[in-house]
Every structure is written in C-alpha cells, then in structure tokens.
XYZ file of C-alpha atoms in Angstrom:
391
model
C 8.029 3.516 31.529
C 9.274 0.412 30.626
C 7.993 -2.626 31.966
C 11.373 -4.405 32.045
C 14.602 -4.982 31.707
C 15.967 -1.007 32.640
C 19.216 -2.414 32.356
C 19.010 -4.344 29.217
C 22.557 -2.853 27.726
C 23.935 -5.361 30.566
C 24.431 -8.046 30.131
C 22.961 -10.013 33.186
C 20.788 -12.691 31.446
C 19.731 -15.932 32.843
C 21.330 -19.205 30.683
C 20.820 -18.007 27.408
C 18.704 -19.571 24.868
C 20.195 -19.069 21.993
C 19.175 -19.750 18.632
C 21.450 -21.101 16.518
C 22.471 -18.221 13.790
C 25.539 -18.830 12.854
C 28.024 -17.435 10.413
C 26.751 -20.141 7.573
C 23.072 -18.592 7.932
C 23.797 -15.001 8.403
C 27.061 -14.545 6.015
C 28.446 -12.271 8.817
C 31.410 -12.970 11.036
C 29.342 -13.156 14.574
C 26.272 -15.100 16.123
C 23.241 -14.062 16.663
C 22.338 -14.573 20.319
C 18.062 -14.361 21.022
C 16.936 -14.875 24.393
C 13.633 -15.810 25.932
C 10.835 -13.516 27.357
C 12.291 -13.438 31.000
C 15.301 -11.754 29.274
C 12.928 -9.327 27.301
C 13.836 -11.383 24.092
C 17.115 -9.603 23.968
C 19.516 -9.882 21.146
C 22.706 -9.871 20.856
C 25.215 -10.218 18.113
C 27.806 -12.195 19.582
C 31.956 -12.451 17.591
C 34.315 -14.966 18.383
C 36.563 -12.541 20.208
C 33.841 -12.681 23.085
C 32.835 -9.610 21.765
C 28.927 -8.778 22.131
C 26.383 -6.517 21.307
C 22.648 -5.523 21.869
C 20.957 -5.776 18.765
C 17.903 -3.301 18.893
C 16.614 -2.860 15.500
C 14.552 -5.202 13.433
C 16.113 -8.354 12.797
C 13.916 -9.220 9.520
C 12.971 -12.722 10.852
C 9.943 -14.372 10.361
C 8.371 -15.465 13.603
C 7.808 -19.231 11.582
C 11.807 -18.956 10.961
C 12.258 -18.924 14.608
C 9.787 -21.942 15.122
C 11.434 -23.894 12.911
C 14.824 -23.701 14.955
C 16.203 -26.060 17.839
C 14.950 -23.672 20.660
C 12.668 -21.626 18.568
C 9.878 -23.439 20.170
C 10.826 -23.335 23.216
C 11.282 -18.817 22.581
C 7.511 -18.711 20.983
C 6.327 -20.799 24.188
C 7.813 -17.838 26.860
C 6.048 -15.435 25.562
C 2.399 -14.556 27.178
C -0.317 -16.079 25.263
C -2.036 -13.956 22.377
C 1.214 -11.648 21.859
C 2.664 -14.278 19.226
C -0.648 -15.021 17.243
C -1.073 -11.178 17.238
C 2.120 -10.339 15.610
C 2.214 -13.435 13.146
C 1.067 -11.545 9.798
C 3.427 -8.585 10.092
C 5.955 -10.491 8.122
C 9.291 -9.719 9.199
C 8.081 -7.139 11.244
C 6.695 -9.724 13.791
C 9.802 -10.465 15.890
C 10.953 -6.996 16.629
C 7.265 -5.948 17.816
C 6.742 -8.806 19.846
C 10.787 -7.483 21.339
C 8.757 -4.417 21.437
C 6.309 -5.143 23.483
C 8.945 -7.188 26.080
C 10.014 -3.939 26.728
C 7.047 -1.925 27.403
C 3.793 -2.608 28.542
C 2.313 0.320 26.517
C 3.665 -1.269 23.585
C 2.527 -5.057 24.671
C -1.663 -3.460 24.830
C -1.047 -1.586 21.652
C -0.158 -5.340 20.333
C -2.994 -6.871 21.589
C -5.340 -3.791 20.868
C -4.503 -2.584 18.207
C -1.248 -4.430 15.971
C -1.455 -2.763 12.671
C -0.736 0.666 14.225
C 2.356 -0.887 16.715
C 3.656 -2.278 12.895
C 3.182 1.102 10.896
C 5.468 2.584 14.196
C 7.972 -0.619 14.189
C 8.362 0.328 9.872
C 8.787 3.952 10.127
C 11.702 2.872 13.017
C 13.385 -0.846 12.246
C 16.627 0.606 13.493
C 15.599 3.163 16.313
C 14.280 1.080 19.381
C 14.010 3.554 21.607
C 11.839 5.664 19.304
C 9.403 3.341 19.019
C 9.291 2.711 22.439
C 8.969 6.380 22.823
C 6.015 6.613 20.539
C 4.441 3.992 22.307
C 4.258 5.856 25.482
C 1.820 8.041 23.648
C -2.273 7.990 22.926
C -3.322 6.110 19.789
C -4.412 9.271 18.120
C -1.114 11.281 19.179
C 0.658 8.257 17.329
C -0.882 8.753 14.178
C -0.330 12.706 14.251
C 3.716 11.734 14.730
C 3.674 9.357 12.085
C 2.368 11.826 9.928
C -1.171 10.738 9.717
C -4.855 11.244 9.674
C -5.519 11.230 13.739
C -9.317 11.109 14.064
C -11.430 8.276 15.548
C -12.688 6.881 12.143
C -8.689 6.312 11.028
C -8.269 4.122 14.205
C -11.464 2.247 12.825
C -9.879 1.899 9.745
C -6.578 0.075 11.134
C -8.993 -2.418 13.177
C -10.509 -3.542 9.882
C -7.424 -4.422 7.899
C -6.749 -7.660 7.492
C -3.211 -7.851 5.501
C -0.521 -10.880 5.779
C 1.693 -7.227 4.994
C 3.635 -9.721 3.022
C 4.438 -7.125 0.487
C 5.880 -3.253 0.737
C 2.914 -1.947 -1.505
C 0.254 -2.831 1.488
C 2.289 -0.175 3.647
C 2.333 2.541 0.662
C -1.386 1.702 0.193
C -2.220 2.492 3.882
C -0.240 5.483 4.100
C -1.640 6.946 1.372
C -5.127 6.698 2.542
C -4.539 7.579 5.818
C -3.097 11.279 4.689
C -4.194 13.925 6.490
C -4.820 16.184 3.727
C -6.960 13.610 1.249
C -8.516 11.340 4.268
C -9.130 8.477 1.285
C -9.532 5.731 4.032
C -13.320 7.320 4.236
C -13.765 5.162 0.925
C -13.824 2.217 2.952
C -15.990 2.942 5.964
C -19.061 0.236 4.482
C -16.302 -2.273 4.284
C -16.072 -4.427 7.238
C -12.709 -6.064 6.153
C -9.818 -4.943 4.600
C -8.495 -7.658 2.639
C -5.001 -8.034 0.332
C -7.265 -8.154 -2.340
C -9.552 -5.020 -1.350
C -6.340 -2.691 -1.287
C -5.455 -4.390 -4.588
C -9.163 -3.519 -6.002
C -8.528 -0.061 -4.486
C -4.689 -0.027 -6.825
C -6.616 -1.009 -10.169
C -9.959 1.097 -9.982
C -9.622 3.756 -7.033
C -13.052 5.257 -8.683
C -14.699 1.292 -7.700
C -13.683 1.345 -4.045
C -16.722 1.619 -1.455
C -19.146 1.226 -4.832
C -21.616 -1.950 -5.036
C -19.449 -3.087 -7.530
C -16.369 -2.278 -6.152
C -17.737 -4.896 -3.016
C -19.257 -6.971 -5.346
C -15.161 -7.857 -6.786
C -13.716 -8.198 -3.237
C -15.942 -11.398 -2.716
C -15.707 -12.782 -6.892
C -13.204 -15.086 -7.618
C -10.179 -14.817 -9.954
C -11.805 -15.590 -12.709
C -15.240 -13.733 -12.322
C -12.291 -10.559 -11.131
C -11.005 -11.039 -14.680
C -13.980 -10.874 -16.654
C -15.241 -7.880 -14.737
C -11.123 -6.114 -15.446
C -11.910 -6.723 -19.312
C -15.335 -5.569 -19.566
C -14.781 -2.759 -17.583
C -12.448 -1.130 -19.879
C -14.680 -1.073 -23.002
C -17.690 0.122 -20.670
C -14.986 3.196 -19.818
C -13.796 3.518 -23.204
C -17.686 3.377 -24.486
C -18.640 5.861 -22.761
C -15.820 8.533 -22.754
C -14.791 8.400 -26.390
C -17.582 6.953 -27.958
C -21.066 8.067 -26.482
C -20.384 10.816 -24.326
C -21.514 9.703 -21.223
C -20.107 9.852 -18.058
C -18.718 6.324 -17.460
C -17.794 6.167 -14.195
C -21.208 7.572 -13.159
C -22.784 4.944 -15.024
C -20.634 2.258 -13.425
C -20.933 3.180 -9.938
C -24.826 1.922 -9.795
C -24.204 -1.104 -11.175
C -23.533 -4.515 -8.465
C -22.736 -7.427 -10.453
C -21.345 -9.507 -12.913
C -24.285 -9.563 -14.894
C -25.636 -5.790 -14.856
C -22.039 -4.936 -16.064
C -22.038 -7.017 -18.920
C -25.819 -5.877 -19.610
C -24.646 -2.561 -19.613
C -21.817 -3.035 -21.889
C -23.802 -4.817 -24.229
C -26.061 -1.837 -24.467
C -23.523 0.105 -25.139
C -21.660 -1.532 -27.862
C -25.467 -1.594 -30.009
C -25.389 1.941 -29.161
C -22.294 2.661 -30.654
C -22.929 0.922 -34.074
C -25.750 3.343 -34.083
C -23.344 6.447 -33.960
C -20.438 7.968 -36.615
C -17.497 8.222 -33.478
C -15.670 11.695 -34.294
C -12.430 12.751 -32.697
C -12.213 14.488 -30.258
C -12.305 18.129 -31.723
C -9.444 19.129 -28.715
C -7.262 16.466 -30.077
C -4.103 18.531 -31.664
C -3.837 20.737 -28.310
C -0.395 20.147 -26.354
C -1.261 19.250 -22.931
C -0.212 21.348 -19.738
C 2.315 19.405 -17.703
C 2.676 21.198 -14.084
C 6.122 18.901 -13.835
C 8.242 16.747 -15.925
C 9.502 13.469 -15.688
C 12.865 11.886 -16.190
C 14.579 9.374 -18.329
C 12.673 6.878 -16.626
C 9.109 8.337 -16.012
C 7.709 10.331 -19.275
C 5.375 12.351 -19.260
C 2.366 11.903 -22.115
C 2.339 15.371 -23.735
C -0.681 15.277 -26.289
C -3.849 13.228 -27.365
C -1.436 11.421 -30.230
C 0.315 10.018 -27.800
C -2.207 9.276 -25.130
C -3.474 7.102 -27.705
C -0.777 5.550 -28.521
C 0.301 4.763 -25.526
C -3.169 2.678 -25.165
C -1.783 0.696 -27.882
C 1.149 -0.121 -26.861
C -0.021 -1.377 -23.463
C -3.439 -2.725 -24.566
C -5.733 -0.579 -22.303
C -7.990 2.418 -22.517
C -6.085 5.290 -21.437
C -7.432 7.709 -24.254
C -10.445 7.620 -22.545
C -8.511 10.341 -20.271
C -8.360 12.893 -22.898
C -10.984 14.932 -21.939
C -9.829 14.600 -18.323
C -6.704 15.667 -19.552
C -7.920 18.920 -21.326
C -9.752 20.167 -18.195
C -6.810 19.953 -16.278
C -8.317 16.823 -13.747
C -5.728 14.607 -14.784
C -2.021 13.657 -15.824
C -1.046 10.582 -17.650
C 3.221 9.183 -17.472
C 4.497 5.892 -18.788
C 7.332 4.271 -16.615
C 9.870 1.856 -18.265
C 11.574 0.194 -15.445
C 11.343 -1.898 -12.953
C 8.565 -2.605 -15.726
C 6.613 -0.680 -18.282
C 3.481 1.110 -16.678
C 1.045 3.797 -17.612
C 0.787 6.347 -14.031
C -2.663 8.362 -13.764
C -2.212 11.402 -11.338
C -5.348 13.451 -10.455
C -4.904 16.580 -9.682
C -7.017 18.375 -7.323
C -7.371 21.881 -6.197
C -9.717 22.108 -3.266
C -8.705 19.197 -0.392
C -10.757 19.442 2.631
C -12.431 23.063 2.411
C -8.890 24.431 1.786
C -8.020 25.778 -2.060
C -4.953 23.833 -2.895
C -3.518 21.798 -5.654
C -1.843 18.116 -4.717
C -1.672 15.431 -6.792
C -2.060 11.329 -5.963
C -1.839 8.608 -7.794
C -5.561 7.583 -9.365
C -4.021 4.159 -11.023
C -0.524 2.052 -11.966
C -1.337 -0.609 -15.232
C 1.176 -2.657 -16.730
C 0.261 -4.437 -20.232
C -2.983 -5.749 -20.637
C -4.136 -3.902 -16.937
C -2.018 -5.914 -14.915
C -1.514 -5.229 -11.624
C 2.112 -3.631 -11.033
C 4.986 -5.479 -8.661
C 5.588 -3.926 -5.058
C 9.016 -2.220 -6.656
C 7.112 -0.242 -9.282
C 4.785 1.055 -6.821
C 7.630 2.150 -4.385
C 9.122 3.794 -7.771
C 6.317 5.558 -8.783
C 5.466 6.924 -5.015
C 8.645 7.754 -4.593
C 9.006 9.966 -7.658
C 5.861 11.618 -7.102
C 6.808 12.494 -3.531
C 9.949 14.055 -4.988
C 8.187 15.500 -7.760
C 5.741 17.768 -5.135
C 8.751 18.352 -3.007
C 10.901 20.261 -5.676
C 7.232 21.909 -7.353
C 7.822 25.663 -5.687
C-alpha cells in the first residue's frame, strides 16, 4: 500500500519547488520540475506548451547535484532525517530511491534497514516505478528470489556488510555474481566484517585470495604494500606450477603477510636454480574449447599460445596449462574496450547437483592491471550469452 500520494498522476501539488533544470542543463526541450517531500518528491517534465508529465524512472542525479542547486537545500531538508544520508553512496541511484521510499513506507524501512538491497531493486527497474514499488511490498528474502538471487539469511548478511560508494557498474556485476543462486560465492566473505571497494576489487584480481589470511591481510595494506604483494605473487604462482610442481595456491593460502610471501618466494626461486625446468610433456596437445569466441574475444587454443599470450601481456598465465589439460579451466584474450586475458573455471558439480557452468575466475590487462568497469560489463556479458546459446 502506498503510503502517499494515491493520486500522484494529478497534478494537485502544493507551490512547487522546483529546481531549476532547464533546457541549457538537460539539452532537452522541457524543464524538469522536482518537488518536495509533502509532494512525494514528484517529478515532472514540464514543455513550454504547458505541457507536463510525471517522470517515474530514475533521473540519474546525484543527490550532491541537487544540493548544490537554488532550492536543492531546501528539497534535502523535507525529507525525514536518516533517509538522505542512507541513500547518499548509491550514486545516481540515490534520488530515485529516496522518490522511492516517498511513495511507500515498505520501501522507506527497506532504506533505512537495509539500502543496498532497495538499490539492487531500483537498478534492475530505473524506468519501471511501479515495479519496484511492487517488489517492495514483498519480504527481504522473497526480493532476492525475484531478482534472481541467492535468498537465504546469510545473503541478507552479506548486503549489510558492503560498504560501496557503487560509484562504478562493476560493483553491481561483482555482487550479482556472488550472490547466484547456483555458486553462492558471497560465502567467501562471511569472516569479513566489511565489504570495501577495494575488497570486491581484491576479490576481481585473485578470486582464489578472497576470505584467505592473505587475502585480509591486502584489504587493510596500502597501495604500495598491494603492489608489491600483485608482483610477487605471480612468480610464487608461476614457481610453483611450471617450475616445482607444487600446488601454488595451496601454498599461498597459509601464508598472512607481506613478509611470509616474500620468504616464501625467496625459497622458491633457490629452489628452482637447484632444478633442470622441463616442459610440460602435454605441451603440443590442442586444447578442448566447450565454446568459441568472436572477433573480439579469442579463445587460447594450445600451450604455444597460452604462453605467448603471457608475453605479450607480461603475466603468468602459462601457469594454467595444466589446469587447462584437466579440463578446470579456459583461458580468452579480449581486444577491446582494452586488451585482457579472461580465466573461466569450469565446474561440474555446483551445490550437490552434477552440472557444468562456467564463471569468470579473473580479468588482467598488461602488467595485471585491474580492468575498467566497460571491460567487465563486456566480458560478463559475453559469457552470459555464451551459456545461453551452449545447448
């Protein structure tokens, strides 16, 4: 039930207070009309006919664009205390869930309770009002099964411990993918007690880290300590794999610092001067690729390749080879928005259930860069089309 304005189509407002968009700001021929909280923060689009209509969708302003208006002040002040400091770090998502939550009380306690999940409902609807509002009317848990999501108790926990300015689309992508029903990857994080920008950009570069002592340990470095541990990390992979036949990753997991890293790597590199390093005796066998690419996405067909590919973007990607063999693993490159190297896992048994899926285990530009928000919406994108059209 909505808590008010029933008539809101109307329009029976109070003196307006309107914020002055304009046709200079918005590059469209009409104004944009937003009133205060005793209105419901209605919206209008307003022509110079005398023309007007509702706007209902999101409006993709910044609450601190609003503020910064004659009368923005003035709108932030109507609303009930707590509502506007909730909604602040949804970006431009901020606005239309705090017009949300004008509408319908179920929607203004899911703000205050719990914002992250009113945001992933506002994204998934920025044009459809009323089916947010719908949603909204629902339990938490119902919500998540709607949007497609992992519904149990522990994924609500999950939500309350992000902490995300959700400046960027990739934060979205990130928490989808974790909260799918089928892999339930959010477990990863249940010893975290935050969820910072920087732990879901751990999570991007080394999945295999996340909910490790080390992989804690790098969500409190700094950006220079983050580095070091990014460069020493790929020889300790690439030591191990190709070079002493240990299982890397294994290895890595026990370790919780700076320091044991590099103790371990230096181990390792007297270890391998020790050794003659033979090829890998699977290296001329084709690999199996369950789907292809396209002109933009490629898909790395043999060990030649995998390793040169390494080469070319200055990272240890041979050290999948083995990986490779077994069928575990499936390695692309991607040449635009910008040149990456994709790592799929593939797995056949997902939660008691024989099946095979695929996600993404890693993205790396040059030099293991982290990728821009449009490659990651690339890459998902084409991986969600990829399983789709996979009989």
């Amino acid at each position: 039930m909505l808590a008010c304005c029933a008539e809101r189509e109307e329009f029976h407002h109070s003196t307006p207070l309107i914020l002055s968009f304009d046709e200079a700001l918005t590059f469209f021929p009409f104004q944009l009309e937003f009133y205060d909280w005793n209105d419901c923060l209605a919206m209008y689009r307003a022509y110079p006919d005398g023309h007007r209509e509702p706007l209902e969708g999101s409006c993709s302003f910044y609450i601190e664009h609003i503020e910064s208006l004659e009368g923005g002040e003035a709108w932030i002040d109507s609303i009930p205390a707590g509502l506007v400091e909730k909604a602040r770090g949804y970006a431009e998502f901020g606005v239309y869930m705090l017009k949300i939550a004008a509408l319908s009380q179920k929607a203004r306690d899911l703000l205050l309770q719990r914002p992250t999940l009113l945001y992933l409902v506002c994204e998934q609807y920025p044009l459809d009002q009323d089916e947010v509002l719908a949603l909204c009317e629902l339990g938490q848990r119902e919500i998540l099964t709607q949007l497609g999501l992992a519904s149990s108790r522990s994924a609500l926990r999950f939500l309350d411990r992000i902490e995300s300015d959700f400046s960027t689309r990739s934060t979205v992508i990130i928490i989808h993918r974790l909260l799918d029903p089928e892999m339930m990857s959010f477990h990863l994080f249940k010893h975290y007690k935050t969820i910072t920008n920087l732990t879901l950009q751990i999570y991007l570069q080394w999945p295999t880290l996340t909910g490790t002592p080390l992989g804690r340990h790098l969500a409190q470095t700094n950006q220079r300590e983050r580095f070091q541990i990014n460069q020493i990390l790929s020889d300790v992979f690439q030591l191990g794999y190709r070079v002493l036949d240990v299982d890397s990753i294994k290895r890595i997991h026990a370790v919780t610092s700076y320091e044991e890293l590099r103790a371990l790597h230096d181990r390792w590199v007297v270890a391998q001067h020790r050794i003659n390093f033979v090829p890998d005796a699977n290296s001329n066998k084709p690999y199996v690729i369950p789907f292809e690419g396209n002109n933009n996405i490629v898909p790395i067909r043999n060990y030649q390749e995998l390793e040169l590919e390494g080469v070319e973007q200055n990272h240890c990607v041979a050290i999948y080879h083995n990986r490779i063999i077994k069928g575990e693993y499936l390695v692309y490159k991607m040449f635009m928005p910008e040149r990456v190297t994709i790592g799929l896992k593939r797995h056949y048994v997902v939660n008691g259930r024989v099946s095979e899926t695929y996600t993404v285990d890693q993205i790396q530009a040059r030099n293991n860069r982290m990728p821009s928000s449009e490659t990651l919406e690339a890459v998902y994108g084409w991986l969600d089309s990829m399983k789709s059209a996979k009989p």
